[in-house]
């Protein structure tokens, strides 16, 4: 998380298996839907950078660069499709392999989406799975917008509550880190 112009903090969230349409779409980054959502939490302006793969296998080639600097990971399954729930172990394994510290240093949230449809995965089953993996849990409907804001609020609040997450960020832009020190400008190409 970095503070820019003294007022906006940035949060990077990796979202798999869904696309929340409340977020302004910025463009296409290697086939991944890259979005930014502005929100206010506890009087702080938060800029969330969201990378959304929509759960597609073709995006798995992004591996570690995709997870670098992420402070939050959101895994989303469709409550009306058991296969999306059963694939969560594979997605979580990828998080553990490619994110810093095996995924222990990120906030992880499981979202049961499409609750407006007839479900085949019970809330209880999903809550139990999330709890066993040390994840937060929320249900939502992108169609009716139920629970969508809660998804972002939960992730951002937990990130802000954990100062260690604030120091684990990869510099993404020039500005000031929350510790007040200026970020060093990296000499890379700016990709990712």
Coordinates of N, CA and C in Angstrom, one line a residue:
X1 N 0.8 -1.2 0.0 CA 0.0 0.0 0.0 C 0.9 1.2 0.0
X2 N 0.6 2.2 -0.8 CA 1.4 3.4 -0.8 C 0.5 4.6 -0.7
X3 N 1.0 5.7 -0.2 CA 0.2 6.9 -0.1 C 0.7 7.8 -1.2
X4 N -0.2 8.3 -2.0 CA 0.1 9.2 -3.1 C -0.5 10.6 -2.8
X5 N 0.3 11.6 -3.0 CA -0.1 13.0 -2.7 C -0.6 13.2 -1.3
X6 N -0.1 12.4 -0.4 CA -0.5 12.5 1.0 C -2.0 12.2 1.4
X7 N -2.8 11.6 0.4 CA -4.2 11.4 0.8 C -4.7 10.1 0.3
X8 N -4.2 9.5 -0.7 CA -4.8 8.2 -1.2 C -3.8 7.1 -1.0
X9 N -4.4 6.0 -0.4 CA -3.6 4.8 -0.2 C -4.0 3.8 -1.2
X10 N -3.1 3.0 -1.7 CA -3.3 2.0 -2.7 C -3.4 0.6 -2.2
X11 N -4.3 -0.2 -2.6 CA -4.4 -1.6 -2.2 C -4.5 -2.4 -3.5
X12 N -3.7 -3.4 -3.6 CA -3.7 -4.3 -4.7 C -4.4 -5.6 -4.3
X13 N -5.4 -6.0 -5.1 CA -6.2 -7.1 -4.8 C -6.2 -8.0 -6.1
X14 N -6.0 -9.3 -5.9 CA -6.1 -10.3 -7.0 C -7.4 -11.0 -6.9
X15 N -8.2 -10.8 -7.9 CA -9.6 -11.5 -7.9 C -9.6 -12.6 -8.9
X16 N -10.0 -13.8 -8.5 CA -10.1 -14.9 -9.5 C -11.5 -15.3 -9.6
X17 N -11.9 -15.8 -10.7 CA -13.2 -16.4 -10.9 C -14.4 -15.5 -11.0
X18 N -14.2 -14.2 -11.1 CA -15.4 -13.4 -11.2 C -15.0 -12.0 -11.8
X19 N -16.0 -11.3 -12.1 CA -15.8 -9.9 -12.5 C -16.9 -9.0 -11.9
X20 N -16.5 -8.2 -11.0 CA -17.5 -7.3 -10.4 C -17.6 -6.0 -11.3
X21 N -18.8 -5.7 -11.7 CA -19.0 -4.6 -12.7 C -19.1 -3.3 -12.1
X22 N -19.0 -3.2 -10.7 CA -19.1 -1.9 -10.1 C -17.8 -1.1 -10.3
X23 N -16.8 -1.7 -10.8 CA -15.5 -1.1 -10.9 C -15.2 -0.5 -12.3
X24 N -14.7 0.6 -12.4 CA -14.3 1.2 -13.7 C -13.3 0.4 -14.4
X25 N -13.5 -0.1 -15.6 CA -12.5 -0.9 -16.3 C -11.5 0.0 -16.9
X26 N -10.2 -0.3 -16.7 CA -9.1 0.6 -17.2 C -8.5 0.0 -18.4
X27 N -8.5 -1.2 -18.6 CA -7.8 -1.7 -19.8 C -7.5 -3.2 -19.7
X28 N -6.7 -3.6 -20.6 CA -6.3 -5.0 -20.6 C -4.8 -5.2 -20.4
X29 N -4.5 -5.9 -19.3 CA -3.1 -6.2 -19.0 C -2.9 -7.7 -19.2
X30 N -2.2 -8.0 -20.3 CA -1.9 -9.4 -20.6 C -3.1 -10.3 -20.6
X31 N -4.3 -9.7 -21.0 CA -5.5 -10.5 -21.0 C -6.2 -10.5 -19.7
X32 N -5.7 -9.9 -18.7 CA -6.3 -9.8 -17.4 C -7.1 -8.5 -17.3
X33 N -8.3 -8.6 -16.8 CA -9.1 -7.4 -16.6 C -8.5 -6.6 -15.4
X34 N -8.0 -5.4 -15.7 CA -7.3 -4.5 -14.7 C -8.3 -3.4 -14.4
X35 N -8.6 -3.3 -13.1 CA -9.6 -2.3 -12.7 C -9.1 -1.5 -11.5
X36 N -9.7 -0.3 -11.3 CA -9.4 0.5 -10.2 C -10.7 0.9 -9.5
X37 N -10.8 0.8 -8.2 CA -12.0 1.2 -7.4 C -11.5 2.1 -6.3
X38 N -12.2 3.3 -6.3 CA -11.9 4.2 -5.2 C -12.9 4.0 -4.1
X39 N -12.5 4.1 -2.9 CA -13.4 4.0 -1.8 C -12.9 4.7 -0.6
X40 N -13.7 4.9 0.4 CA -13.3 5.6 1.6 C -13.5 4.6 2.8
X41 N -12.5 4.4 3.6 CA -12.6 3.6 4.8 C -12.0 4.3 6.0
X42 N -12.7 4.5 7.0 CA -12.3 5.2 8.2 C -11.7 6.6 7.9
X43 N -12.3 7.3 7.0 CA -11.8 8.6 6.6 C -10.6 8.7 5.7
X44 N -10.2 7.5 5.3 CA -9.0 7.4 4.3 C -9.5 7.1 2.9
X45 N -9.0 7.8 2.0 CA -9.3 7.5 0.6 C -8.4 6.3 0.2
X46 N -9.1 5.3 -0.4 CA -8.4 4.1 -0.7 C -8.5 3.9 -2.2
X47 N -7.4 3.6 -2.9 CA -7.4 3.3 -4.3 C -7.1 1.8 -4.4
X48 N -8.0 1.0 -4.8 CA -7.8 -0.4 -5.0 C -7.5 -0.7 -6.5
X49 N -6.4 -1.4 -6.7 CA -6.0 -1.9 -8.0 C -6.4 -3.4 -8.0
X50 N -7.2 -3.7 -9.0 CA -7.8 -5.1 -9.0 C -7.4 -5.8 -10.3
X51 N -6.8 -7.0 -10.2 CA -6.5 -7.8 -11.4 C -7.5 -8.9 -11.4
X52 N -8.3 -9.1 -12.4 CA -9.4 -10.0 -12.5 C -9.2 -11.0 -13.6
X53 N -9.0 -12.3 -13.3 CA -8.8 -13.3 -14.4 C -10.1 -14.0 -14.8
X54 N -11.1 -13.7 -14.1 CA -12.4 -14.4 -14.3 C -12.3 -15.9 -14.3
X55 N -11.3 -16.4 -13.6 CA -11.1 -17.8 -13.4 C -10.7 -18.6 -14.6
X56 N -10.2 -17.9 -15.6 CA -9.9 -18.6 -16.8 C -8.5 -19.2 -16.8
X57 N -8.3 -20.4 -17.2 CA -7.1 -21.2 -17.2 C -6.0 -20.5 -18.0
X58 N -6.3 -19.8 -19.0 CA -5.3 -19.2 -19.9 C -4.5 -18.1 -19.2
X59 N -5.0 -17.6 -18.1 CA -4.3 -16.6 -17.3 C -3.3 -17.1 -16.3
X60 N -3.2 -18.4 -16.2 CA -2.3 -19.0 -15.2 C -0.8 -18.8 -15.6
X61 N -0.5 -18.5 -16.8 CA 0.9 -18.2 -17.2 C 1.4 -17.0 -16.6
X62 N 0.6 -16.2 -15.9 CA 1.1 -14.9 -15.3 C 1.9 -15.2 -14.0
X63 N 1.6 -16.3 -13.4 CA 2.3 -16.8 -12.2 C 2.7 -15.7 -11.2
X64 N 4.0 -15.7 -10.8 CA 4.4 -14.9 -9.7 C 4.3 -13.4 -10.0
X65 N 4.4 -13.0 -11.2 CA 4.3 -11.5 -11.4 C 2.9 -11.0 -11.1
X66 N 1.9 -11.9 -11.3 CA 0.5 -11.6 -11.1 C 0.3 -11.4 -9.6
X67 N 1.0 -12.1 -8.7 CA 0.8 -12.0 -7.3 C 1.7 -11.0 -6.6
X68 N 2.7 -10.6 -7.3 CA 3.7 -9.7 -6.6 C 3.0 -8.4 -6.2
X69 N 3.2 -8.1 -4.9 CA 2.7 -6.8 -4.3 C 1.2 -6.9 -3.9
X70 N 0.6 -8.0 -4.1 CA -0.8 -8.1 -3.7 C -0.9 -8.2 -2.2
X71 N -1.8 -7.4 -1.6 CA -2.1 -7.5 -0.2 C -3.4 -8.2 0.1
X72 N -4.2 -8.5 -0.9 CA -5.4 -9.2 -0.8 C -5.6 -10.1 -1.9
X73 N -6.2 -11.3 -1.7 CA -6.5 -12.3 -2.7 C -8.0 -12.6 -2.5
X74 N -8.8 -12.5 -3.6 CA -10.2 -12.8 -3.5 C -10.4 -14.0 -4.5
X75 N -10.9 -15.1 -3.9 CA -11.2 -16.3 -4.7 C -12.8 -16.3 -4.8
X76 N -13.3 -16.4 -6.0 CA -14.8 -16.4 -6.1 C -15.2 -17.6 -6.9
X77 N -16.3 -18.2 -6.3 CA -16.9 -19.3 -7.0 C -18.4 -19.0 -7.2
X78 N -19.0 -19.8 -8.1 CA -20.4 -19.6 -8.5 C -21.2 -20.6 -7.6
X79 N -22.1 -20.1 -6.7 CA -22.9 -21.0 -5.9 C -23.8 -22.0 -6.6
X80 N -24.0 -21.7 -7.9 CA -24.9 -22.5 -8.7 C -24.1 -23.5 -9.5
X81 N -22.7 -23.5 -9.4 CA -21.9 -24.4 -10.2 C -20.9 -25.1 -9.2
X82 N -21.1 -26.3 -8.9 CA -20.2 -27.0 -8.0 C -18.7 -27.1 -8.5
X83 N -18.5 -27.2 -9.8 CA -17.2 -27.3 -10.3 C -16.3 -26.1 -10.0
X84 N -16.9 -24.9 -9.9 CA -16.2 -23.7 -9.5 C -15.8 -23.8 -8.1
X85 N -16.6 -24.4 -7.2 CA -16.2 -24.5 -5.8 C -15.1 -25.6 -5.7
X86 N -15.2 -26.7 -6.4 CA -14.2 -27.7 -6.3 C -12.9 -27.3 -6.9
X87 N -12.8 -26.3 -7.8 CA -11.6 -25.8 -8.3 C -10.9 -24.8 -7.3
X88 N -11.5 -24.5 -6.2 CA -10.9 -23.5 -5.3 C -9.6 -24.0 -4.7
X89 N -9.4 -25.3 -4.5 CA -8.2 -25.9 -4.0 C -7.0 -25.6 -4.9
X90 N -7.3 -25.7 -6.2 CA -6.2 -25.4 -7.2 C -5.8 -24.0 -7.2
X91 N -6.8 -23.1 -7.1 CA -6.5 -21.6 -7.1 C -5.8 -21.3 -5.8
X92 N -6.2 -21.9 -4.7 CA -5.5 -21.6 -3.4 C -4.1 -22.1 -3.4
X93 N -3.9 -23.3 -4.1 CA -2.5 -23.8 -4.2 C -1.6 -22.9 -5.0
X94 N -2.2 -22.3 -6.0 CA -1.4 -21.3 -6.8 C -1.1 -20.1 -6.0
X95 N -2.0 -19.6 -5.2 CA -1.7 -18.5 -4.3 C -0.5 -18.9 -3.4
X96 N -0.6 -20.1 -2.8 CA 0.5 -20.5 -1.9 C 1.8 -20.6 -2.5
X97 N 1.8 -21.1 -3.8 CA 3.1 -21.2 -4.5 C 3.7 -19.9 -5.0
X98 N 2.9 -19.0 -5.5 CA 3.4 -17.8 -6.1 C 3.3 -16.5 -5.3
X99 N 2.6 -16.4 -4.3 CA 2.5 -15.2 -3.5 C 3.6 -15.2 -2.4
X100 N 4.1 -14.0 -2.0 CA 5.1 -14.0 -1.0 C 4.7 -14.7 0.3
X101 N 5.7 -15.4 0.9 CA 5.5 -16.1 2.1 C 4.4 -17.2 2.0
X102 N 4.2 -17.8 0.8 CA 3.3 -18.8 0.6 C 1.8 -18.4 0.9
X103 N 1.5 -17.2 0.7 CA 0.1 -16.7 0.8 C -0.2 -16.3 2.3
X104 N 0.7 -16.5 3.2 CA 0.4 -16.2 4.6 C 0.4 -14.7 4.8
X105 N 1.1 -13.9 4.0 CA 1.2 -12.5 4.2 C 0.2 -11.7 3.3
X106 N -0.9 -12.3 3.0 CA -2.0 -11.6 2.3 C -3.3 -11.9 2.9
X107 N -4.3 -11.0 2.8 CA -5.6 -11.2 3.3 C -6.3 -12.0 2.2
X108 N -6.9 -13.1 2.6 CA -7.6 -14.0 1.6 C -9.1 -14.0 1.9
X109 N -9.9 -13.8 0.9 CA -11.3 -13.8 1.0 C -12.0 -14.7 0.0
X110 N -12.9 -15.6 0.5 CA -13.7 -16.4 -0.4 C -15.0 -15.8 -0.6
X111 N -15.4 -15.7 -1.9 CA -16.7 -15.1 -2.2 C -17.6 -16.1 -2.9
X112 N -18.8 -16.4 -2.4 CA -19.8 -17.2 -3.1 C -20.6 -16.3 -3.9
X113 N -20.5 -16.3 -5.2 CA -21.2 -15.3 -6.0 C -22.4 -16.0 -6.7
X114 N -23.3 -15.1 -7.2 CA -24.5 -15.5 -7.9 C -25.6 -16.1 -6.9
X115 N -25.7 -15.5 -5.7 CA -26.7 -16.0 -4.8 C -28.1 -15.7 -5.2
X116 N -28.2 -15.0 -6.3 CA -29.6 -14.8 -6.9 C -30.1 -16.0 -7.6
X117 N -29.2 -17.0 -7.8 CA -29.6 -18.2 -8.6 C -29.8 -19.4 -7.6
X118 N -30.3 -20.5 -8.1 CA -30.5 -21.7 -7.3 C -29.2 -22.3 -7.0
X119 N -28.9 -22.5 -5.7 CA -27.5 -22.9 -5.3 C -27.4 -24.4 -5.3
X120 N -26.2 -24.8 -5.6 CA -25.8 -26.2 -5.4 C -24.7 -26.4 -4.3
X121 N -24.1 -25.3 -3.9 CA -23.1 -25.2 -2.9 C -23.7 -24.5 -1.7
X122 N -23.8 -25.1 -0.6 CA -24.5 -24.5 0.6 C -23.5 -23.4 1.2
X123 N -24.1 -22.4 1.8 CA -23.4 -21.4 2.5 C -22.5 -22.1 3.6
X124 N -23.1 -23.0 4.3 CA -22.4 -23.7 5.4 C -21.1 -24.4 4.9
X125 N -21.3 -25.1 3.8 CA -20.1 -25.8 3.2 C -19.0 -24.9 2.8
X126 N -19.4 -23.8 2.2 CA -18.4 -22.8 1.8 C -17.7 -22.1 3.0
X127 N -18.5 -21.7 4.0 CA -18.0 -21.1 5.2 C -17.0 -22.1 5.9
X128 N -17.4 -23.3 6.0 CA -16.5 -24.3 6.6 C -15.1 -24.4 5.8
X129 N -15.2 -24.4 4.5 CA -14.0 -24.5 3.7 C -13.2 -23.3 3.9
X130 N -13.8 -22.1 3.9 CA -13.0 -20.9 4.1 C -12.3 -20.9 5.4
X131 N -13.1 -21.2 6.5 CA -12.5 -21.3 7.8 C -11.3 -22.2 7.9
X132 N -11.5 -23.4 7.3 CA -10.4 -24.4 7.3 C -9.1 -23.9 6.6
X133 N -9.3 -22.9 5.7 CA -8.1 -22.4 5.0 C -7.7 -21.0 5.5
X134 N -8.3 -20.6 6.6 CA -7.9 -19.3 7.2 C -8.4 -18.1 6.4
X135 N -9.5 -18.2 5.7 CA -10.0 -17.2 4.8 C -11.2 -16.5 5.4
X136 N -11.4 -15.3 5.0 CA -12.7 -14.6 5.3 C -13.7 -15.2 4.3
X137 N -15.0 -14.9 4.6 CA -16.1 -15.4 3.7 C -17.2 -14.4 3.5
X138 N -17.7 -14.2 2.3 CA -18.8 -13.3 2.0 C -19.5 -14.0 0.9
X139 N -20.9 -13.8 0.8 CA -21.7 -14.2 -0.3 C -22.1 -12.9 -1.0
X140 N -22.3 -13.0 -2.4 CA -22.7 -11.8 -3.1 C -23.5 -12.2 -4.4
X141 N -24.0 -11.2 -5.0 CA -24.6 -11.3 -6.3 C -24.1 -10.1 -7.2
X142 N -23.3 -10.3 -8.2 CA -22.9 -9.2 -9.0 C -24.1 -8.7 -9.8
X143 N -25.1 -9.5 -10.0 CA -26.3 -9.1 -10.8 C -27.2 -8.1 -9.9
X144 N -27.4 -8.5 -8.7 CA -28.3 -7.6 -7.8 C -27.5 -6.7 -7.0
X145 N -26.1 -6.8 -7.0 CA -25.2 -6.0 -6.2 C -25.2 -6.3 -4.7
X146 N -25.9 -7.3 -4.3 CA -25.9 -7.7 -2.9 C -24.5 -8.2 -2.5
X147 N -24.0 -7.7 -1.4 CA -22.7 -8.1 -0.9 C -21.5 -7.6 -1.6
X148 N -21.6 -7.0 -2.7 CA -20.4 -6.5 -3.5 C -19.6 -5.6 -2.7
X149 N -20.2 -4.5 -2.1 CA -19.4 -3.6 -1.3 C -18.8 -4.2 -0.1
X150 N -19.5 -5.2 0.5 CA -18.9 -5.9 1.6 C -17.6 -6.6 1.3
X151 N -17.6 -7.2 0.0 CA -16.3 -7.8 -0.4 C -15.1 -6.9 -0.3
X152 N -15.3 -5.7 -0.9 CA -14.2 -4.7 -0.9 C -13.9 -4.2 0.5
X153 N -15.0 -3.9 1.3 CA -14.8 -3.4 2.7 C -14.1 -4.4 3.5
X154 N -14.4 -5.7 3.4 CA -13.8 -6.7 4.3 C -12.3 -6.8 4.0
X155 N -11.9 -6.9 2.7 CA -10.5 -7.0 2.3 C -9.7 -5.8 2.7
X156 N -10.2 -4.6 2.4 CA -9.5 -3.4 2.7 C -9.4 -3.2 4.2
X157 N -10.4 -3.4 5.0 CA -10.4 -3.3 6.4 C -9.3 -4.2 7.0
X158 N -9.3 -5.4 6.6 CA -8.3 -6.4 7.1 C -6.8 -6.0 6.7
X159 N -6.7 -5.5 5.5 CA -5.3 -5.0 5.1 C -4.9 -3.8 6.0
X160 N -5.8 -2.9 6.2 CA -5.5 -1.7 7.0 C -5.2 -2.1 8.5
X161 N -5.8 -3.2 8.9 CA -5.6 -3.6 10.3 C -4.2 -4.3 10.5
X162 N -3.6 -4.6 9.4 CA -2.3 -5.4 9.5 C -1.1 -4.6 9.0
X163 N -0.4 -3.9 9.9 CA 0.7 -3.0 9.4 C 1.8 -3.8 8.6
X164 N 1.9 -5.1 8.9 CA 2.9 -5.8 8.2 C 2.6 -5.9 6.7
X165 N 1.3 -5.9 6.3 CA 1.0 -5.9 4.9 C 1.3 -4.6 4.2
X166 N 1.3 -3.5 5.0 CA 1.6 -2.2 4.4 C 3.1 -2.1 4.0
X167 N 4.0 -2.9 4.6 CA 5.4 -2.9 4.3 C 5.8 -3.9 3.2
X168 N 4.9 -4.8 2.8 CA 5.1 -5.9 1.9 C 4.8 -5.5 0.5
X169 N 4.6 -4.3 0.1 CA 4.2 -3.9 -1.2 C 5.3 -3.6 -2.1
X170 N 5.1 -4.0 -3.4 CA 6.1 -3.7 -4.4 C 5.8 -2.3 -4.9
X171 N 6.7 -1.4 -5.1 CA 6.5 -0.1 -5.6 C 5.8 -0.1 -6.9
X172 N 4.7 0.5 -7.1 CA 3.9 0.5 -8.3 C 4.0 1.9 -8.9
X173 N 4.2 2.9 -8.1 CA 4.2 4.3 -8.7 C 5.0 5.1 -7.7
X174 N 5.5 6.3 -8.2 CA 6.2 7.2 -7.3 C 5.2 7.8 -6.3
X175 N 5.6 8.0 -5.1 CA 4.8 8.6 -4.2 C 5.4 8.5 -2.8
X176 N 4.6 8.5 -1.8 CA 5.1 8.3 -0.4 C 4.5 7.1 0.2
X177 N 5.4 6.3 0.8 CA 4.9 5.1 1.5 C 4.2 5.6 2.8
X178 N 3.5 4.8 3.5 CA 2.8 5.2 4.7 C 3.8 5.5 5.8
X179 N 5.0 5.0 5.7 CA 6.0 5.3 6.7 C 6.6 6.7 6.5
X180 N 6.2 7.4 5.4 CA 6.6 8.8 5.2 C 7.9 8.9 4.3
X181 N 8.5 7.8 4.0 CA 9.7 7.8 3.2 C 9.3 7.8 1.7
X182 N 10.1 8.5 0.9 CA 9.8 8.5 -0.6 C 10.1 7.2 -1.2
X183 N 9.3 6.7 -2.1 CA 9.6 5.5 -2.8 C 10.7 5.8 -3.8
X184 N 11.5 4.7 -4.0 CA 12.6 4.8 -5.0 C 12.0 4.5 -6.4
X185 N 12.5 5.2 -7.3 CA 12.0 5.0 -8.7 C 12.7 3.8 -9.3
X186 N 12.0 2.8 -9.7 CA 12.6 1.6 -10.3 C 13.0 1.9 -11.8
X187 N 14.0 1.3 -12.3 CA 14.4 1.6 -13.7 C 13.8 0.6 -14.7
X188 N 12.8 -0.2 -14.3 CA 12.2 -1.2 -15.2 C 11.4 -0.6 -16.2
X189 N 10.8 -1.4 -17.0 CA 10.0 -1.0 -18.2 C 8.6 -0.5 -17.8
X190 N 8.2 -0.7 -16.5 CA 6.9 -0.3 -16.1 C 5.8 -1.3 -16.3
X191 N 6.1 -2.4 -17.0 CA 5.1 -3.5 -17.2 C 5.0 -4.2 -15.9
X192 N 3.7 -4.5 -15.5 CA 3.4 -5.2 -14.3 C 3.9 -4.4 -13.1

